[in-house]
């Protein structure tokens, strides 16, 4: 999901959608994203819409946020008319585990009350390892959660210190084991590689820790220095070097080799899973351009070619909903060309690739050149699909620019 808000147009006060967006609702996968904006501390690299208790003061609380969430989900069900059962739920943030198991159960109950869950729905929550325990995992499993995503980032203490991560290096692995013991088949660990000061040995130690955790899914992202963050200020002052693209490419290849040796296969450029069932269905919903309602401060939504986003501050979010208004801050109605470009941008990142006929004439010619350059699989292209090679994954953004 983009961190910067597009300019867009004003959103209707009642949150209504054009009939063209609602046409075909239910024929595409449908999910709900819930944004929990609370964090105990702010990580130096993070530019997500999150707030510490000190930043919020008395203007907002988990209780006022939950009341607002219930109202927004009810509004969503009204706007969508006859909403389809939810196939995936993803509770992200922020730090959802700060709500505790009872708070996360309340969140899922609110989704059920407004929408209902499809049989076999995937229900994921992100969690900070430090705010979890065996009893926490057992309780959210009983509440209906089926998948847990844990922020690990690194096993090296000094790397965590650069990122301002507030957990001890061994805790994510212990938390992953506790989640598995509580009955979670699907557990993800998030890694960040390329932090200033991270040596090849540090990354290898992180990968060794992942191997010992027994998880069936790993997400690994190159560190991005986002403007406005504490990390960006440190880089600007010369305290830390900017991550080097060649070093990041080498580290990505190290991650990929380690995951492959562990029996995890890439299914999206930054994600590896032990099986098709272990892949995150909610994130696939994003990458395949399906429909989702994003509830919570700053959350983004997409239904039938209309994208909108909520006001960012939790107090304003709750205030609008208490007044019976939509919390939307703006929206875009995507043109056919917008949707085609987005489809290239997102689907090309998948191991299954992109149908060649999605491209225009110029894009198809560029696809042939990209295959000759070793960026797209020639055999897949002959079969009518654009599929990144190993080298193409390293240059995915550049390939997208060529094809669009």
Short mmCIF file of N, CA, C and O in Angstrom, two decimals, residues 249 252-253 256-257 260 266 269 272 374-377 387-396:
data_model
loop_
_atom_site.label_atom_id
_atom_site.label_comp_id
_atom_site.label_asym_id
_atom_site.label_seq_id
_atom_site.Cartn_x
_atom_site.Cartn_y
_atom_site.Cartn_z
N UNK A 249 21.35 -5.68 -3.62
CA UNK A 249 21.12 -6.77 -4.57
C UNK A 249 21.82 -8.04 -4.11
O UNK A 249 21.25 -9.14 -4.18
N UNK A 252 19.83 -9.48 -1.25
CA UNK A 252 18.60 -10.13 -1.72
C UNK A 252 18.92 -11.54 -2.23
O UNK A 252 18.19 -12.50 -1.93
N UNK A 253 19.98 -11.68 -2.98
CA UNK A 253 20.34 -12.99 -3.51
C UNK A 253 20.68 -13.95 -2.37
O UNK A 253 20.36 -15.14 -2.44
N UNK A 256 17.39 -15.08 -0.94
CA UNK A 256 16.71 -16.01 -1.84
C UNK A 256 17.34 -17.39 -1.78
O UNK A 256 16.64 -18.42 -1.73
N UNK A 257 18.67 -17.45 -1.76
CA UNK A 257 19.35 -18.75 -1.67
C UNK A 257 18.99 -19.46 -0.37
O UNK A 257 18.73 -20.67 -0.36
N UNK A 260 15.33 -20.70 -0.46
CA UNK A 260 15.20 -21.84 -1.37
C UNK A 260 15.76 -23.11 -0.72
O UNK A 260 15.15 -24.19 -0.80
N UNK A 266 9.87 -18.42 -3.71
CA UNK A 266 9.35 -17.07 -3.89
C UNK A 266 8.04 -17.12 -4.69
O UNK A 266 7.92 -17.85 -5.67
N UNK A 269 8.10 -10.95 -5.27
CA UNK A 269 9.51 -10.57 -5.22
C UNK A 269 10.08 -10.57 -3.80
O UNK A 269 11.21 -11.00 -3.58
N UNK A 272 8.39 -15.37 0.38
CA UNK A 272 8.67 -16.77 0.15
C UNK A 272 7.73 -17.61 1.02
O UNK A 272 7.47 -17.27 2.18
N UNK A 374 17.63 -10.86 -20.61
CA UNK A 374 17.71 -11.75 -19.46
C UNK A 374 16.86 -11.34 -18.29
O UNK A 374 17.02 -11.86 -17.19
N UNK A 375 15.89 -10.44 -18.51
CA UNK A 375 15.06 -9.95 -17.42
C UNK A 375 13.71 -10.67 -17.34
O UNK A 375 13.09 -10.71 -16.28
N UNK A 376 13.24 -11.18 -18.47
CA UNK A 376 12.00 -11.96 -18.52
C UNK A 376 12.31 -13.35 -19.07
O UNK A 376 13.20 -13.52 -19.91
N UNK A 377 11.57 -14.33 -18.61
CA UNK A 377 11.75 -15.72 -19.02
C UNK A 377 11.28 -15.90 -20.47
O UNK A 377 10.09 -15.72 -20.76
N UNK A 387 7.20 -13.20 -17.12
CA UNK A 387 7.64 -13.73 -15.83
C UNK A 387 9.08 -13.30 -15.60
O UNK A 387 9.95 -13.54 -16.45
N UNK A 388 9.34 -12.68 -14.47
CA UNK A 388 10.69 -12.21 -14.15
C UNK A 388 11.66 -13.37 -13.98
O UNK A 388 11.32 -14.40 -13.37
N UNK A 389 12.86 -13.21 -14.50
CA UNK A 389 13.95 -14.12 -14.20
C UNK A 389 14.55 -13.74 -12.84
O UNK A 389 14.15 -12.74 -12.23
N UNK A 390 15.53 -14.51 -12.38
CA UNK A 390 16.20 -14.15 -11.13
C UNK A 390 16.82 -12.76 -11.25
O UNK A 390 16.72 -11.94 -10.33
N UNK A 391 17.45 -12.48 -12.37
CA UNK A 391 18.03 -11.15 -12.58
C UNK A 391 16.93 -10.10 -12.69
O UNK A 391 17.07 -8.98 -12.19
N UNK A 392 15.83 -10.46 -13.31
CA UNK A 392 14.71 -9.52 -13.45
C UNK A 392 14.12 -9.12 -12.11
O UNK A 392 13.68 -7.98 -11.94
N UNK A 393 14.14 -10.04 -11.14
CA UNK A 393 13.62 -9.69 -9.82
C UNK A 393 14.44 -8.57 -9.19
O UNK A 393 13.91 -7.72 -8.49
N UNK A 394 15.74 -8.58 -9.43
CA UNK A 394 16.60 -7.53 -8.88
C UNK A 394 16.30 -6.17 -9.51
O UNK A 394 16.59 -5.14 -8.90
N UNK A 395 15.74 -6.19 -10.70
CA UNK A 395 15.50 -4.95 -11.45
C UNK A 395 14.01 -4.81 -11.78
O UNK A 395 13.65 -4.24 -12.81
N UNK A 396 13.16 -5.31 -10.88
CA UNK A 396 11.72 -5.38 -11.17
C UNK A 396 11.15 -4.00 -11.51
O UNK A 396 10.35 -3.86 -12.44
#
